[in-house]
Amino acid sequence: MDVIRLLGIRDTPLSVDEVFAAVGDHAAGGTTVFIGTVRDHDHGKPVTSLSYSAHPSAEAELRRVAEKVAADFPVTALAAVHRVGDLQLGDIAVIVAVSCPHRGEAFEASRRLIDDLKSQVPIWKNQLFADGSSEWVGACD
């Protein structure tokens, strides 16, 4: 059975319950879930909303990242979903979850998954600020 249970780039709200359920595994002693939300500031400037855009290759790149994490850690189950489109303050932008035999492995694998997703999957964010200005931020730093 494939340990990569759920991957997606979606233009609809993300479900923590769906992601958590996807990584449920009786062989796992540790499960981590990371939820990234839209915050109200960035670099000292008030943020009012943002919009995410993804390159057509984003899902393939997300799979590549997930496969690498699964190969490097003793993952029993893995899931990652990222939102695109217009988001408001407090909306969930990304959820990653990893189950492993032990908690330390789950924390390490989850951290690698979100860090590599943010640095390697071509998803861009356009932040809108309270002063009317905006800023594009590339996920592939």
Tab-separated table of C-alpha atoms in Angstrom:
chain	number	residue	atom	x	y	z
A	1	MET	CA	0.000	0.000	0.000
A	2	ASP	CA	1.234	3.479	-0.890
A	3	VAL	CA	2.131	5.590	2.161
A	4	ILE	CA	1.189	8.756	0.259
A	5	ARG	CA	-2.506	8.792	1.053
A	6	LEU	CA	-3.643	12.280	0.016
A	7	LEU	CA	-2.104	15.045	-2.089
A	8	GLY	CA	-3.761	18.007	-3.707
A	9	ILE	CA	-3.838	21.602	-4.814
A	10	ARG	CA	-7.402	22.798	-4.265
A	11	ASP	CA	-9.507	25.886	-4.861
A	12	THR	CA	-11.969	24.883	-2.123
A	13	PRO	CA	-11.612	25.053	1.679
A	14	LEU	CA	-9.290	22.457	3.208
A	15	SER	CA	-10.402	19.961	5.848
A	16	VAL	CA	-8.205	19.112	8.828
A	17	ASP	CA	-10.444	16.102	9.520
A	18	GLU	CA	-9.933	14.748	5.985
A	19	VAL	CA	-6.152	15.080	6.200
A	20	PHE	CA	-5.962	13.595	9.699
A	21	ALA	CA	-8.139	10.654	8.659
A	22	ALA	CA	-5.928	10.044	5.620
A	23	VAL	CA	-2.838	9.442	7.776
A	24	GLY	CA	-4.478	7.193	10.336
A	25	ASP	CA	-2.442	4.002	10.627
A	26	HIS	CA	-2.263	1.368	13.388
A	27	ALA	CA	1.483	0.969	12.775
A	28	ALA	CA	2.076	4.607	13.703
A	29	GLY	CA	3.019	5.640	17.215
A	30	GLY	CA	3.269	9.307	16.236
A	31	THR	CA	1.227	11.527	13.955
A	32	THR	CA	1.907	15.189	13.326
A	33	VAL	CA	-0.402	17.660	11.621
A	34	PHE	CA	0.729	21.133	10.548
A	35	ILE	CA	-1.895	23.716	9.609
A	36	GLY	CA	-0.810	26.931	7.917
A	37	THR	CA	-3.307	29.798	8.157
A	38	VAL	CA	-3.580	33.324	6.765
A	39	ARG	CA	-2.236	35.720	9.383
A	40	ASP	CA	-3.017	39.419	9.769
A	41	HIS	CA	0.523	40.730	9.258
A	42	ASP	CA	3.779	40.145	7.421
A	43	HIS	CA	7.056	41.950	8.116
A	44	GLY	CA	5.245	44.492	10.298
A	45	LYS	CA	2.613	45.366	7.681
A	46	PRO	CA	-1.082	44.596	8.235
A	47	VAL	CA	-2.396	41.976	5.781
A	48	THR	CA	-6.078	42.064	4.793
A	49	SER	CA	-6.224	39.003	2.498
A	50	LEU	CA	-4.178	37.013	0.034
A	51	SER	CA	-4.442	34.928	-3.080
A	52	TYR	CA	-2.473	31.808	-4.024
A	53	SER	CA	-1.662	30.761	-7.590
A	54	ALA	CA	-0.064	27.497	-8.679
A	55	HIS	CA	1.875	26.473	-11.760
A	56	PRO	CA	0.304	23.555	-13.682
A	57	SER	CA	3.233	21.387	-12.516
A	58	ALA	CA	2.517	22.043	-8.820
A	59	GLU	CA	0.771	18.730	-8.115
A	60	ALA	CA	3.545	16.743	-9.803
A	61	GLU	CA	6.144	18.659	-7.775
A	62	LEU	CA	4.152	18.080	-4.594
A	63	ARG	CA	4.186	14.334	-5.324
A	64	ARG	CA	7.952	14.440	-5.918
A	65	VAL	CA	8.479	16.195	-2.569
A	66	ALA	CA	6.189	13.713	-0.786
A	67	GLU	CA	7.959	10.724	-2.349
A	68	LYS	CA	11.336	12.058	-1.192
A	69	VAL	CA	10.093	12.519	2.386
A	70	ALA	CA	8.589	9.017	2.338
A	71	ALA	CA	11.901	7.612	1.097
A	72	ASP	CA	13.998	9.470	3.704
A	73	PHE	CA	11.878	8.707	6.789
A	74	PRO	CA	10.017	5.618	8.085
A	75	VAL	CA	6.660	7.070	7.052
A	76	THR	CA	3.581	4.902	7.474
A	77	ALA	CA	1.233	7.543	6.004
A	78	LEU	CA	1.580	11.032	4.534
A	79	ALA	CA	-0.824	13.718	3.305
A	80	ALA	CA	-0.458	17.281	2.007
A	81	VAL	CA	-2.981	19.719	0.556
A	82	HIS	CA	-2.531	23.360	-0.421
A	83	ARG	CA	-5.185	25.911	-1.240
A	84	VAL	CA	-5.217	28.242	-4.228
A	85	GLY	CA	-7.464	31.218	-4.901
A	86	ASP	CA	-8.577	34.050	-2.650
A	87	LEU	CA	-8.235	33.518	1.110
A	88	GLN	CA	-9.248	35.654	4.072
A	89	LEU	CA	-7.627	36.087	7.478
A	90	GLY	CA	-7.776	32.844	9.432
A	91	ASP	CA	-8.411	30.641	6.390
A	92	ILE	CA	-6.385	27.454	6.124
A	93	ALA	CA	-3.814	27.698	3.335
A	94	VAL	CA	-1.959	24.389	3.765
A	95	ILE	CA	-2.173	21.181	5.776
A	96	VAL	CA	0.489	18.487	5.980
A	97	ALA	CA	0.338	15.360	8.104
A	98	VAL	CA	2.725	12.485	8.649
A	99	SER	CA	2.464	9.264	10.639
A	100	CYS	CA	5.552	7.298	11.643
A	101	PRO	CA	6.357	4.532	14.121
A	102	HIS	CA	7.739	7.109	16.614
A	103	ARG	CA	6.970	10.758	17.418
A	104	GLY	CA	10.461	12.095	16.689
A	105	GLU	CA	10.379	10.672	13.188
A	106	ALA	CA	6.905	12.092	12.639
A	107	PHE	CA	8.032	15.576	13.707
A	108	GLU	CA	11.135	15.450	11.510
A	109	ALA	CA	9.282	14.129	8.461
A	110	SER	CA	6.483	16.664	8.862
A	111	ARG	CA	8.963	19.529	9.164
A	112	ARG	CA	10.771	18.376	6.017
A	113	LEU	CA	7.479	17.993	4.164
A	114	ILE	CA	6.246	21.537	4.860
A	115	ASP	CA	9.679	23.102	4.345
A	116	ASP	CA	10.233	21.335	1.019
A	117	LEU	CA	6.674	22.061	-0.107
A	118	LYS	CA	7.226	25.773	0.559
A	119	SER	CA	10.642	25.856	-1.106
A	120	GLN	CA	10.122	23.527	-4.081
A	121	VAL	CA	6.462	23.436	-5.133
A	122	PRO	CA	5.616	26.308	-7.538
A	123	ILE	CA	2.876	28.087	-5.601
A	124	TRP	CA	2.898	31.872	-5.290
A	125	LYS	CA	1.161	34.164	-2.823
A	126	ASN	CA	-0.115	37.690	-3.495
A	127	GLN	CA	-0.546	39.472	-0.162
A	128	LEU	CA	-2.889	42.452	0.045
A	129	PHE	CA	-2.014	45.010	2.709
A	130	ALA	CA	-4.217	47.445	4.639
A	131	ASP	CA	-2.573	50.430	2.910
A	132	GLY	CA	-3.774	49.149	-0.498
A	133	SER	CA	-0.394	47.826	-1.623
A	134	SER	CA	0.327	44.232	-2.501
A	135	GLU	CA	3.320	41.918	-2.701
A	136	TRP	CA	3.988	38.678	-4.577
A	137	VAL	CA	5.853	36.047	-2.595
A	138	GLY	CA	7.216	32.959	-4.336
A	139	ALA	CA	6.912	29.645	-2.545
A	140	CYS	CA	9.973	28.405	-4.424
A	141	ASP	CA	12.499	30.543	-2.543
